[in-house]
Coordinates of C-alpha atoms in Angstrom, one line a residue:
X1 CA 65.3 -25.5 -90.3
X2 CA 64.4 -27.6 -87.2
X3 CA 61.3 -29.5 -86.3
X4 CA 59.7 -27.2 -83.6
X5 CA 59.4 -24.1 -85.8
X6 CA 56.4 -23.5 -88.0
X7 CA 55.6 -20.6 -90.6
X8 CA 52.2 -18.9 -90.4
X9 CA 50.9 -17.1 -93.8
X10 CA 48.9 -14.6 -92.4
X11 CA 49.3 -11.6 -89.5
X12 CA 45.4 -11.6 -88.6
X13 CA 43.4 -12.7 -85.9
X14 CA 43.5 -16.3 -86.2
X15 CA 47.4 -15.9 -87.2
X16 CA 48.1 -14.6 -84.4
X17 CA 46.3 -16.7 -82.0
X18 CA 48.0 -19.5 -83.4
X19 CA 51.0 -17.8 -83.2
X20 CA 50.8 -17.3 -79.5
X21 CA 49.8 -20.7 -78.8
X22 CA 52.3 -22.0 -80.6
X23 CA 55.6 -19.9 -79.6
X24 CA 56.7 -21.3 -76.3
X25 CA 57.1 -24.5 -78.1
X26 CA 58.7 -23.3 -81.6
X27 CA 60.3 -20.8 -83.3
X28 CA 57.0 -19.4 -85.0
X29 CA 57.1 -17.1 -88.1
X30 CA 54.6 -15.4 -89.7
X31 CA 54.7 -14.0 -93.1
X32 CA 52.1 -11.1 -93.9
X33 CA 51.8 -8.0 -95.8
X34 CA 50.2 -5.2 -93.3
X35 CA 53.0 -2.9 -92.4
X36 CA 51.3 -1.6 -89.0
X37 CA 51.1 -5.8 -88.3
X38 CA 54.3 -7.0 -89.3
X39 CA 55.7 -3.4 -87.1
X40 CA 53.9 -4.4 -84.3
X41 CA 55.1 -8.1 -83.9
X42 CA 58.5 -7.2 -84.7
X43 CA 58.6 -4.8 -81.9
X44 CA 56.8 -6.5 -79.0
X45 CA 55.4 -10.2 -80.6
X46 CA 52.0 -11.3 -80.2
X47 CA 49.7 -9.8 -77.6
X48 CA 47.5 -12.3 -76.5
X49 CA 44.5 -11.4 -74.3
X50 CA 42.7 -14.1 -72.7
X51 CA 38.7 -14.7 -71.5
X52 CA 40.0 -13.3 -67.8
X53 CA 41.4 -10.3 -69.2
X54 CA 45.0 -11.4 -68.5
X55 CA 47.3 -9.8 -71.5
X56 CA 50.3 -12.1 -72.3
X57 CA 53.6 -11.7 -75.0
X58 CA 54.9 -14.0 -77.0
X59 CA 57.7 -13.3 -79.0
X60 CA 57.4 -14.6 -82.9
X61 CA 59.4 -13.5 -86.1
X62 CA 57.3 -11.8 -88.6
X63 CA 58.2 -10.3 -92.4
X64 CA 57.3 -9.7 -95.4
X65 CA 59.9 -11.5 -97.5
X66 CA 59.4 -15.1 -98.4
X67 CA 63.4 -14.7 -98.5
X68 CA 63.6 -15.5 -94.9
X69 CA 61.4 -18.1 -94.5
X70 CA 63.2 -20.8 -96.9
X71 CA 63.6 -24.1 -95.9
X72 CA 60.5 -24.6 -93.2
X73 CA 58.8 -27.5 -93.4
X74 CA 55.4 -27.3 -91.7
X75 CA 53.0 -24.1 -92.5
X76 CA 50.0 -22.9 -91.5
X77 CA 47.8 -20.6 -93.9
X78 CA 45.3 -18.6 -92.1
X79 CA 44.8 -15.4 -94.4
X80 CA 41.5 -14.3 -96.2
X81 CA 40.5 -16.3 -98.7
X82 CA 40.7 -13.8 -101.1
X83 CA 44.4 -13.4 -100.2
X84 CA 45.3 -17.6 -100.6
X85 CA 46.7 -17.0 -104.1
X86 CA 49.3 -14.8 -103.4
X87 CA 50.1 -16.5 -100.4
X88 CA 50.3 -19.6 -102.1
X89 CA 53.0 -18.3 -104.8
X90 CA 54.8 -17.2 -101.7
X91 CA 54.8 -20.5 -99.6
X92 CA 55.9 -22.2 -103.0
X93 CA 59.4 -20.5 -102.3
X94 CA 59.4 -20.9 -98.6
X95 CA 58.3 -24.4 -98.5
X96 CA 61.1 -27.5 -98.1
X97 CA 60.1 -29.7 -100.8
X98 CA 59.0 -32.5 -98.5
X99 CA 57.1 -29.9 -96.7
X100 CA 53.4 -29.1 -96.4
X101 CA 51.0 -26.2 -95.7
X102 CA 48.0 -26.9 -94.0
X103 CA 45.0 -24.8 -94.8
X104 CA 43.0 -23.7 -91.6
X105 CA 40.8 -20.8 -93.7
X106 CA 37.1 -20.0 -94.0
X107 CA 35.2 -21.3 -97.8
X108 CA 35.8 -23.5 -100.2
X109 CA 38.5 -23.5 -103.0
X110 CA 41.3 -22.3 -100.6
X111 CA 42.9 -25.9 -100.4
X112 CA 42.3 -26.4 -104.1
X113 CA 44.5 -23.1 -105.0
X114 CA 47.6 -24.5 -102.7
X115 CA 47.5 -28.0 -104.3
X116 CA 47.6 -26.3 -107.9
X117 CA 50.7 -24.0 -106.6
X118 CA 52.1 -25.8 -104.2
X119 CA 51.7 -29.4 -105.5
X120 CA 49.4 -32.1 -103.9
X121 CA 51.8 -33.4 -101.9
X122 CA 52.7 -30.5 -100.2
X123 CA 49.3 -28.6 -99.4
X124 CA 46.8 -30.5 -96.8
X125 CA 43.1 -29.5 -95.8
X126 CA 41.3 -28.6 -92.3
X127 CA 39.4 -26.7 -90.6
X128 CA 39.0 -25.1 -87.2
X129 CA 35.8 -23.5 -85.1
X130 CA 38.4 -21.7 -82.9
X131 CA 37.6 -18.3 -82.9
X132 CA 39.6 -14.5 -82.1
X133 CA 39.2 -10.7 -82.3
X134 CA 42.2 -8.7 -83.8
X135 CA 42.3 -5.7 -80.8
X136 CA 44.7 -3.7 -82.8
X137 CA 48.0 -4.3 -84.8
X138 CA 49.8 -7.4 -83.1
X139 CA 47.4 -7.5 -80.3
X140 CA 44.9 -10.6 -80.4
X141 CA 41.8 -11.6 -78.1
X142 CA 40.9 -14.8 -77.3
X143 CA 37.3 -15.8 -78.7
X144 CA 36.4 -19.5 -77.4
X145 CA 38.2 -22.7 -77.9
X146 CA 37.9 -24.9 -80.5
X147 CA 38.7 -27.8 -82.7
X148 CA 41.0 -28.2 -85.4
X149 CA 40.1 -31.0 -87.7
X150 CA 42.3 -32.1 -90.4
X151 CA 42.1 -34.8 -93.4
X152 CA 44.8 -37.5 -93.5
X153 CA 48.0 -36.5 -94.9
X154 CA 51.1 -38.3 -94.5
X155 CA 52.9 -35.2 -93.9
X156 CA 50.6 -33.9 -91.3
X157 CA 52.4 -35.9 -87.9
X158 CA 54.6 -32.7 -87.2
X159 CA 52.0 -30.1 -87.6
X160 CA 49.7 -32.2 -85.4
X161 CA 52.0 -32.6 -82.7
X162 CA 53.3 -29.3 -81.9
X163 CA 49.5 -28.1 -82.3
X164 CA 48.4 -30.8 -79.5
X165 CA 51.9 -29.8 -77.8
X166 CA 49.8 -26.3 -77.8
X167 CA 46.6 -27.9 -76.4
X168 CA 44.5 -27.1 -79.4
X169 CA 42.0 -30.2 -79.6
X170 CA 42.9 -32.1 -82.7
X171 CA 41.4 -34.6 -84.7
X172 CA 41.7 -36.6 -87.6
X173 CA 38.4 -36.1 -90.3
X174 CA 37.4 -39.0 -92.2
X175 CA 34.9 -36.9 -94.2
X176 CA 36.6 -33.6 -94.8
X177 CA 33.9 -32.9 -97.6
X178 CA 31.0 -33.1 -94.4
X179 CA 33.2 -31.4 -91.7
X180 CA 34.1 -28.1 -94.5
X181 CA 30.2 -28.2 -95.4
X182 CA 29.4 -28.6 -92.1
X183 CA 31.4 -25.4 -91.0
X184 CA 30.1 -23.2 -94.3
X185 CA 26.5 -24.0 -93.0
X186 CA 27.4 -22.1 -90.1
X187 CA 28.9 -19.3 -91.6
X188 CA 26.8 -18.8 -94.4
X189 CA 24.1 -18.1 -91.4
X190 CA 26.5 -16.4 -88.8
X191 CA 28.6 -14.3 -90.7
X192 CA 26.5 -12.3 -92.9
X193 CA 24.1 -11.4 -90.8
X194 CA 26.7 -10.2 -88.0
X195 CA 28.6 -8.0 -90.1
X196 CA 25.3 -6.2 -92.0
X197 CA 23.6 -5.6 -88.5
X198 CA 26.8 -4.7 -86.6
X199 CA 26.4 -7.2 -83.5
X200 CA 28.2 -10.1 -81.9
X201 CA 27.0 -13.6 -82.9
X202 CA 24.7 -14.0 -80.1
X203 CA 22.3 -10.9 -80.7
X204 CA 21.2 -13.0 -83.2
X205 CA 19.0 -15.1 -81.0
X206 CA 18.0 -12.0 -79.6
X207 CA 15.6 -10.9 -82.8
X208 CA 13.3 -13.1 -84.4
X209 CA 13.5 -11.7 -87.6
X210 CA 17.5 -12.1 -87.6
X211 CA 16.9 -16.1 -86.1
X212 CA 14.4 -16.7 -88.9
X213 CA 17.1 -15.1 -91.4
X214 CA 20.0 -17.2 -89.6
X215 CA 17.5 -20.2 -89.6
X216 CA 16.5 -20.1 -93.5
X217 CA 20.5 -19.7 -94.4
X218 CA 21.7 -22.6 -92.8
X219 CA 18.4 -24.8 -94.1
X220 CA 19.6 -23.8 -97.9
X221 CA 23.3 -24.1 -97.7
X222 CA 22.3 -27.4 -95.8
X223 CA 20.1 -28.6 -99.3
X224 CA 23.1 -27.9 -101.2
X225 CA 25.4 -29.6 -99.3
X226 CA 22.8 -32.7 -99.6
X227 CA 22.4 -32.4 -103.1
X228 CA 25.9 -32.4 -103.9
X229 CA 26.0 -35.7 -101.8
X230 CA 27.4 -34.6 -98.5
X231 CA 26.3 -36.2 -95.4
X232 CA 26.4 -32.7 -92.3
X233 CA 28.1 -33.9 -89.4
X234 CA 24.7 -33.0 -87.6
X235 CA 20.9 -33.8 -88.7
X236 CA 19.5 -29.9 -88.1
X237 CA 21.6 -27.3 -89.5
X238 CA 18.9 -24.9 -88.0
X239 CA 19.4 -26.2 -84.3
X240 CA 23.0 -26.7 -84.9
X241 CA 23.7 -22.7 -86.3
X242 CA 21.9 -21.5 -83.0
X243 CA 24.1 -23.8 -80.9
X244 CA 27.5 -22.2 -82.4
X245 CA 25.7 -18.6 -81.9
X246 CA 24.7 -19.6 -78.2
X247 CA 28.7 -21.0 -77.7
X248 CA 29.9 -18.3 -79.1
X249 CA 27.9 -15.1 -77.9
X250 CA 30.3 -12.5 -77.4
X251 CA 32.0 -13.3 -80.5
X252 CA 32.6 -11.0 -83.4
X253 CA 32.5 -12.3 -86.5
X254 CA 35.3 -12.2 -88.9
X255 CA 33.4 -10.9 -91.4
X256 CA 32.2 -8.2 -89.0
X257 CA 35.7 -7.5 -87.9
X258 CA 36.3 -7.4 -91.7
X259 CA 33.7 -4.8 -92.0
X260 CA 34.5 -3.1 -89.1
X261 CA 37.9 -2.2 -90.4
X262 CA 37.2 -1.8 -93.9
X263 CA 39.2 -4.5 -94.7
X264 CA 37.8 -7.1 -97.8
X265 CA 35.5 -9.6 -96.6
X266 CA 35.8 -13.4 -97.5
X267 CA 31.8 -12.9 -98.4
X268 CA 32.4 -14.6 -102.1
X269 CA 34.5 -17.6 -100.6
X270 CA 31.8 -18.4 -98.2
X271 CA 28.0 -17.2 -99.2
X272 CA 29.4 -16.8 -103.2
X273 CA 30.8 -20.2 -103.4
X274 CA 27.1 -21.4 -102.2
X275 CA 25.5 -19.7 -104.7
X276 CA 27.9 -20.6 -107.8
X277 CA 26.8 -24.6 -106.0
X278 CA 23.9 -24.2 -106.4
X279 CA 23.4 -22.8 -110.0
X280 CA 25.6 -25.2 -110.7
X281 CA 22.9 -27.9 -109.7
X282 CA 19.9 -26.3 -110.5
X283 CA 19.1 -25.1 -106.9
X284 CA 17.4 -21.6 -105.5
X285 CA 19.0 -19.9 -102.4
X286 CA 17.2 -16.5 -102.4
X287 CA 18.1 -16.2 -98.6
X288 CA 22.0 -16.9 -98.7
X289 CA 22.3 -14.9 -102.2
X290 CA 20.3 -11.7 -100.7
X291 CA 22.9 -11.8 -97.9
X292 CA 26.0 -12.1 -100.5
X293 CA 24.8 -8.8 -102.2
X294 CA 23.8 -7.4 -99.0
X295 CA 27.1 -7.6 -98.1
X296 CA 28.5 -6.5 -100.8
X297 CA 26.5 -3.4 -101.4
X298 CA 27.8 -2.5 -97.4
X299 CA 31.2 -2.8 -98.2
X300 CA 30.7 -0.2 -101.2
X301 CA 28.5 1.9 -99.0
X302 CA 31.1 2.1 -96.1
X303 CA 34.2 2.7 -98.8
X304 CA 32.0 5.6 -100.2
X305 CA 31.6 7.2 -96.7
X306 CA 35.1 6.7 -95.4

């Protein structure tokens, strides 16, 4: 396999934004399980919509079959948390045995499930704030550029340069523990509330009672964080959640994308995992449990009516 191609596990948004970014410098493949996706990429790539409008191709290989994707070395994983397991058991076959998988997903635990399939030495940890819409099958909207921030790893150097290659803004994280955190506060806060009241991230400045909702999240997710000894990468989670919903206004949500589609949400991996940390430490987070069951309890709703 040669050194500019790259394997992405997943045929969602993100996925395919990556994808895109990625293809005129490497052979990208992505490896996914939705047969209108994987139909759609096979028959006309990744269509990439841009903030102008401008609609762009980019030609990627895309199955189903961890049988054709033996021997890569560098992987991306950007499915649904709820999806890293079997994804995992899949990249275990794909991956060349001095190869690595880098996790780019929402929550916590999905780095831990790829070292205990994959092997420490071949899974690595980051995160991004990048952000896209899934338009349709194949067809991907750019939502506001990012940062991808990743935790040392000596296998890491060919991932990172083909994703700078791609002008994504990388960076090295000293403190992956604060910058994973530091991202949950945020979608703890965001997420939730999007997908429950059906709006884009910035309506949520719009109505106080959604701002004080957004505002009480990220202050108890930010006292977990604390008590399990994380330094945030910022000293107001409150002032920092309304700066990521003011960036990203026009925004959907993944979760509300999620929703929207009725497609599982990553709910448990994000506003779940905060409340199993803080029973686990003694802590009350009435605000960001409400939200989990809230969320829930739509997702049963909308699978009743459909």
């Amino acid at each position: 396999m040669p050194p500019e191609s790259i394997l992405i596990a997943g045929i969602g948004a993100l996925a395919c934004y990556f994808a895109a970014r990625q293809a005129p410098y490497a052979e990208v493949t992505l490896l996914g399980t939705w047969p209108q996706g994987l139909a759609a990429l096979q028959e006309n790539g990744v269509q990439l919509t841009a903030a102008d409008g401008e609609t762009r191709s980019f030609k990627v290989r895309a199955t189903n079959d961890p049988a054709d994707c033996e021997g890569h070395r560098s992987a991306l994983v950007l499915v649904k948390s709820w999806q890293t397991g079997r994804a995992a058991e899949q990249l275990a076959a794909c991956l060349d045995e001095d190869g690595v998988a880098l996790t780019l997903q929402n929550g916590l635990g999905n780095f831990e499930i790829l070292q205990r399939v994959l092997g420490e030495p071949r899974a690595a940890q980051g995160v991004t704030t990048t952000g896209a819409t899934l338009l349709g099958p194949g067809r991907v909207r750019e939502g506001g550029e990012g940062v991808v921030l990743i935790a040392e790893h000596p296998r890491s150097a060919p991932l990172v340069e083909l994703l700078e290659t791609a002008d994504f803004e990388v960076e090295i994280a000293a403190d992956m523990e604060s910058v994973l955190w530091g991202k949950m506060v945020v979608n703890a806060a965001i997420n939730p509330l999007t997908a429950i009241l059906g709006v884009p991230n910035g309506d949520l400045l719009e109505q106080p009672h959604a701002r004080r909702l957004m505002q009480a999240a990220a202050a108890e997710v930010a006292c977990v964080a604390h008590a399990c000894g994380v330094t945030l990468p910022y000293s107001d989670p409150a002032e920092e959640v309304e700066r990521v919903a003011r960036q990203t206004a026009q925004n959907r949500s993944s979760m509300l994308q999620d929703v929207t589609r009725g497609a599982p949400t990553e709910i448990d991996a994000i506003n779940g995992a905060v409340v199993e940390a803080a029973e686990e430490i003694g802590l009350k987070v009435p605000v960001t449990e409400t939200l989990w069951h809230l969320v829930h309890a739509l997702v049963s709703v909308s699978r009743r009516d459909a």
